[in-house]
Amino acid sequence: MPSHEFLPSEQPVQLLDQDGRRVEDAGRVFPSDEAMLRAHEELVVGRRINEQAYALVRQGRLAVYPSSYGQEACEVAAAMVLGDQDWLFPTYRDVVSIIGRGVDPVETLTLLKGDWHCGYDPTEHRVAPQTTPLATQLIHAVGVAHAATLRGDDTVVMAMCGDGATSEGDFHEALNFAAVFKAPVVFFVQNNEYAISVPLARQTVAPSLAHKAVGYGMPGERVDGNDVAALLSVLGDAVAAARAGGGPSLVEAHTYRMQAHTNADDATRYRADDEVEKWQDRDPLLRSEAYLAGCDLLTGERTAEIAARAESVATAMRDGLMLDVEPDPAHLFDHVYATPTPQLGEQAAFLADELSREGVS
Ligand SMILES: Cc1ncc(C[n+]2csc(CCOP(=O)(O)OP(=O)(O)O)c2C)c(N)n1
């Protein structure tokens, strides 16, 4: 394949404009009405999850929440394009994607409450634990994808990361290995313009993050990250190509983090209000709603059903996360290795001794 065929499109792929009107793109298939309705429902639920989690942080019920408010189209589409046999490797910001894969919201947020390891069983819904070290999950994702190839499974892996993570060594190692071994991975970069306070311009001078794929010998594509139709189409194609043996690809979504990096961050110190306001007009939720309303696909009844489901998810989050937890320090040592090492046993005994001497049983 000549290398120019790996190059991303000049402009990010868009199938819905800012006002929810269809944009024709000869090379892309527009999602079905059913998929658009489902995506809209997931967007509404995702927004509600972000709002509720933020409120729980303010009530001291979650230690921290890296919100994906404004990025919900990326979150929803990443989960929707995967099949049951596939794996999702999320970052700390991808709570809505994880819940989209079927993981219980309370279990998903258990880690951010400060309790019990990753909070869920990764094998149940094929969702890896959320990682805080940037880009480390990309290497794990490639390992799982390569293992699937060796076993002859048709598993595809969605490996998520942010724009800042593309500067990490692990990002480059993961892409190179995946390309050389034709691993069935979709590297999905949510470019939300900032790595905490560092703007994209200080992260790279490449024409786009998707261009980075070309250097490794895999296709790169850019997509409007607030257009759920375009995301479903582009990510869907990338997953299909990987499943068909085409190897890895990189998709860069252009989106924006509307809220602070986490509750511990003051975003007003490094970005201007008018920049944030500009992105409000590109809200993914308003866009899908305008599209569906414009083609009479969204009935009042369906809107009410969606709102009720979003509310019941929020209620379950409040009920489950309001409970006080008392983590057992001994659980720190569980699940570190499948077979615990003698050193780990010594450390566990050391901790147990310390705790008993301090009167903590
Ligand atoms: C290996 C590593 N280096 C530094 C950090 C500190 N850190 C936490 S979040 C963050 C910014 C990440 O930005 P990005 O990858 O764009 O993701 P976003 O938070 O915007 O979703 C940094 C530098 C870290 N967690 N891990």
PDB file of C-alpha atoms in Angstrom, residues 136-258:
ATOM      1  CA  THR A 136       0.508   2.127  29.823  1.00  0.00           C
ATOM      2  CA  GLN A 137      -2.802   0.509  28.847  1.00  0.00           C
ATOM      3  CA  LEU A 138      -1.902   0.783  25.147  1.00  0.00           C
ATOM      4  CA  ILE A 139       0.867  -1.766  25.569  1.00  0.00           C
ATOM      5  CA  HIS A 140      -1.441  -4.092  27.488  1.00  0.00           C
ATOM      6  CA  ALA A 141      -4.069  -3.637  24.768  1.00  0.00           C
ATOM      7  CA  VAL A 142      -1.613  -4.627  22.045  1.00  0.00           C
ATOM      8  CA  GLY A 143      -0.629  -7.702  24.069  1.00  0.00           C
ATOM      9  CA  VAL A 144      -4.241  -8.840  24.302  1.00  0.00           C
ATOM     10  CA  ALA A 145      -4.768  -8.176  20.589  1.00  0.00           C
ATOM     11  CA  HIS A 146      -1.626 -10.089  19.619  1.00  0.00           C
ATOM     12  CA  ALA A 147      -2.631 -12.990  21.855  1.00  0.00           C
ATOM     13  CA  ALA A 148      -6.020 -13.083  20.114  1.00  0.00           C
ATOM     14  CA  THR A 149      -4.270 -13.340  16.736  1.00  0.00           C
ATOM     15  CA  LEU A 150      -2.061 -16.164  17.963  1.00  0.00           C
ATOM     16  CA  ARG A 151      -5.114 -18.005  19.282  1.00  0.00           C
ATOM     17  CA  GLY A 152      -7.047 -17.420  16.082  1.00  0.00           C
ATOM     18  CA  ASP A 153      -9.844 -15.454  17.840  1.00  0.00           C
ATOM     19  CA  ASP A 154     -11.575 -12.653  15.980  1.00  0.00           C
ATOM     20  CA  THR A 155     -11.258 -10.282  18.956  1.00  0.00           C
ATOM     21  CA  VAL A 156     -10.603  -6.590  18.288  1.00  0.00           C
ATOM     22  CA  VAL A 157      -9.186  -4.283  20.940  1.00  0.00           C
ATOM     23  CA  MET A 158     -10.153  -0.628  21.374  1.00  0.00           C
ATOM     24  CA  ALA A 159      -7.201   1.136  23.015  1.00  0.00           C
ATOM     25  CA  MET A 160      -8.139   4.576  24.303  1.00  0.00           C
ATOM     26  CA  CYS A 161      -5.860   7.491  25.194  1.00  0.00           C
ATOM     27  CA  GLY A 162      -5.733  11.271  25.299  1.00  0.00           C
ATOM     28  CA  ASP A 163      -3.656  13.783  23.310  1.00  0.00           C
ATOM     29  CA  GLY A 164      -1.139  14.122  26.158  1.00  0.00           C
ATOM     30  CA  ALA A 165      -0.585  10.370  26.240  1.00  0.00           C
ATOM     31  CA  THR A 166       0.701  10.452  22.645  1.00  0.00           C
ATOM     32  CA  SER A 167       3.924  12.001  24.001  1.00  0.00           C
ATOM     33  CA  GLU A 168       4.636   8.990  26.203  1.00  0.00           C
ATOM     34  CA  GLY A 169       7.149   6.323  25.201  1.00  0.00           C
ATOM     35  CA  ASP A 170       4.547   3.596  25.740  1.00  0.00           C
ATOM     36  CA  PHE A 171       2.380   5.108  22.986  1.00  0.00           C
ATOM     37  CA  HIS A 172       5.183   4.724  20.441  1.00  0.00           C
ATOM     38  CA  GLU A 173       6.137   1.223  21.547  1.00  0.00           C
ATOM     39  CA  ALA A 174       2.516   0.113  21.381  1.00  0.00           C
ATOM     40  CA  LEU A 175       1.968   1.503  17.871  1.00  0.00           C
ATOM     41  CA  ASN A 176       5.189   0.069  16.525  1.00  0.00           C
ATOM     42  CA  PHE A 177       4.618  -3.424  17.907  1.00  0.00           C
ATOM     43  CA  ALA A 178       0.989  -3.424  16.770  1.00  0.00           C
ATOM     44  CA  ALA A 179       1.955  -2.407  13.219  1.00  0.00           C
ATOM     45  CA  VAL A 180       4.813  -4.904  12.882  1.00  0.00           C
ATOM     46  CA  PHE A 181       2.674  -7.775  14.208  1.00  0.00           C
ATOM     47  CA  LYS A 182      -0.555  -6.599  12.499  1.00  0.00           C
ATOM     48  CA  ALA A 183      -2.362  -6.688  15.832  1.00  0.00           C
ATOM     49  CA  PRO A 184      -6.140  -6.073  15.633  1.00  0.00           C
ATOM     50  CA  VAL A 185      -6.147  -2.819  17.618  1.00  0.00           C
ATOM     51  CA  VAL A 186      -7.880   0.499  17.107  1.00  0.00           C
ATOM     52  CA  PHE A 187      -5.893   3.234  18.838  1.00  0.00           C
ATOM     53  CA  PHE A 188      -8.519   5.824  19.697  1.00  0.00           C
ATOM     54  CA  VAL A 189      -7.049   9.188  20.682  1.00  0.00           C
ATOM     55  CA  GLN A 190      -9.478  11.646  22.224  1.00  0.00           C
ATOM     56  CA  ASN A 191      -7.809  14.941  21.452  1.00  0.00           C
ATOM     57  CA  ASN A 192      -9.570  17.234  23.910  1.00  0.00           C
ATOM     58  CA  GLU A 193      -6.999  20.018  23.350  1.00  0.00           C
ATOM     59  CA  TYR A 194      -5.352  19.870  26.781  1.00  0.00           C
ATOM     60  CA  ALA A 195      -3.215  17.541  28.878  1.00  0.00           C
ATOM     61  CA  ILE A 196      -4.243  19.142  32.159  1.00  0.00           C
ATOM     62  CA  SER A 197      -2.802  22.641  31.462  1.00  0.00           C
ATOM     63  CA  VAL A 198      -0.625  21.776  28.453  1.00  0.00           C
ATOM     64  CA  PRO A 199      -2.281  22.746  25.145  1.00  0.00           C
ATOM     65  CA  LEU A 200      -1.960  20.554  22.059  1.00  0.00           C
ATOM     66  CA  ALA A 201       0.471  23.020  20.429  1.00  0.00           C
ATOM     67  CA  ARG A 202       3.013  22.153  23.157  1.00  0.00           C
ATOM     68  CA  GLN A 203       2.387  18.450  22.709  1.00  0.00           C
ATOM     69  CA  THR A 204       3.246  18.026  19.029  1.00  0.00           C
ATOM     70  CA  VAL A 205       4.175  19.898  15.857  1.00  0.00           C
ATOM     71  CA  ALA A 206       2.851  17.084  13.643  1.00  0.00           C
ATOM     72  CA  PRO A 207       0.027  18.212  11.299  1.00  0.00           C
ATOM     73  CA  SER A 208      -2.351  16.133  13.446  1.00  0.00           C
ATOM     74  CA  LEU A 209      -2.119  13.272  15.907  1.00  0.00           C
ATOM     75  CA  ALA A 210      -3.589  10.960  13.271  1.00  0.00           C
ATOM     76  CA  HIS A 211      -0.553  11.670  11.060  1.00  0.00           C
ATOM     77  CA  LYS A 212       1.584   9.871  13.625  1.00  0.00           C
ATOM     78  CA  ALA A 213       0.081   6.584  12.448  1.00  0.00           C
ATOM     79  CA  VAL A 214       1.748   6.934   9.033  1.00  0.00           C
ATOM     80  CA  GLY A 215       5.248   6.726  10.500  1.00  0.00           C
ATOM     81  CA  TYR A 216       4.421   3.331  11.949  1.00  0.00           C
ATOM     82  CA  GLY A 217       2.856   2.054   8.747  1.00  0.00           C
ATOM     83  CA  MET A 218      -0.778   2.061   9.737  1.00  0.00           C
ATOM     84  CA  PRO A 219      -3.722   4.180   8.576  1.00  0.00           C
ATOM     85  CA  GLY A 220      -4.678   7.274  10.553  1.00  0.00           C
ATOM     86  CA  GLU A 221      -8.010   9.109  10.422  1.00  0.00           C
ATOM     87  CA  ARG A 222      -9.392  12.289  11.931  1.00  0.00           C
ATOM     88  CA  VAL A 223     -12.995  12.602  12.992  1.00  0.00           C
ATOM     89  CA  ASP A 224     -15.202  15.277  14.532  1.00  0.00           C
ATOM     90  CA  GLY A 225     -15.299  14.055  18.117  1.00  0.00           C
ATOM     91  CA  ASN A 226     -18.607  15.767  18.871  1.00  0.00           C
ATOM     92  CA  ASP A 227     -20.417  14.116  15.948  1.00  0.00           C
ATOM     93  CA  VAL A 228     -21.645  10.718  17.094  1.00  0.00           C
ATOM     94  CA  ALA A 229     -22.677   9.696  13.551  1.00  0.00           C
ATOM     95  CA  ALA A 230     -19.168  10.289  12.190  1.00  0.00           C
ATOM     96  CA  LEU A 231     -17.606   8.532  15.162  1.00  0.00           C
ATOM     97  CA  LEU A 232     -19.798   5.449  14.749  1.00  0.00           C
ATOM     98  CA  SER A 233     -18.925   5.327  11.071  1.00  0.00           C
ATOM     99  CA  VAL A 234     -15.152   5.889  11.355  1.00  0.00           C
ATOM    100  CA  LEU A 235     -14.620   3.733  14.449  1.00  0.00           C
ATOM    101  CA  GLY A 236     -16.947   1.070  13.031  1.00  0.00           C
ATOM    102  CA  ASP A 237     -14.859   0.907   9.846  1.00  0.00           C
ATOM    103  CA  ALA A 238     -11.627   0.740  11.866  1.00  0.00           C
ATOM    104  CA  VAL A 239     -12.958  -2.166  13.957  1.00  0.00           C
ATOM    105  CA  ALA A 240     -14.188  -3.983  10.835  1.00  0.00           C
ATOM    106  CA  ALA A 241     -10.794  -3.559   9.125  1.00  0.00           C
ATOM    107  CA  ALA A 242      -8.950  -4.893  12.185  1.00  0.00           C
ATOM    108  CA  ARG A 243     -11.348  -7.854  12.421  1.00  0.00           C
ATOM    109  CA  ALA A 244     -10.810  -8.645   8.756  1.00  0.00           C
ATOM    110  CA  GLY A 245      -7.050  -8.998   9.351  1.00  0.00           C
ATOM    111  CA  GLY A 246      -6.104  -5.493   8.219  1.00  0.00           C
ATOM    112  CA  GLY A 247      -4.059  -4.775  11.342  1.00  0.00           C
ATOM    113  CA  PRO A 248      -4.113  -1.683  13.545  1.00  0.00           C
ATOM    114  CA  SER A 249      -5.195   1.867  12.836  1.00  0.00           C
ATOM    115  CA  LEU A 250      -5.317   5.151  14.692  1.00  0.00           C
ATOM    116  CA  VAL A 251      -8.387   7.372  14.955  1.00  0.00           C
ATOM    117  CA  GLU A 252      -8.023  10.897  16.335  1.00  0.00           C
ATOM    118  CA  ALA A 253     -11.239  12.510  17.550  1.00  0.00           C
ATOM    119  CA  HIS A 254     -11.276  16.316  17.771  1.00  0.00           C
ATOM    120  CA  THR A 255     -13.232  17.173  20.875  1.00  0.00           C
ATOM    121  CA  TYR A 256     -12.996  19.360  23.968  1.00  0.00           C
ATOM    122  CA  ARG A 257     -12.902  18.784  27.699  1.00  0.00           C
ATOM    123  CA  MET A 258     -15.678  21.115  28.887  1.00  0.00           C
TER     124      MET A 258
END
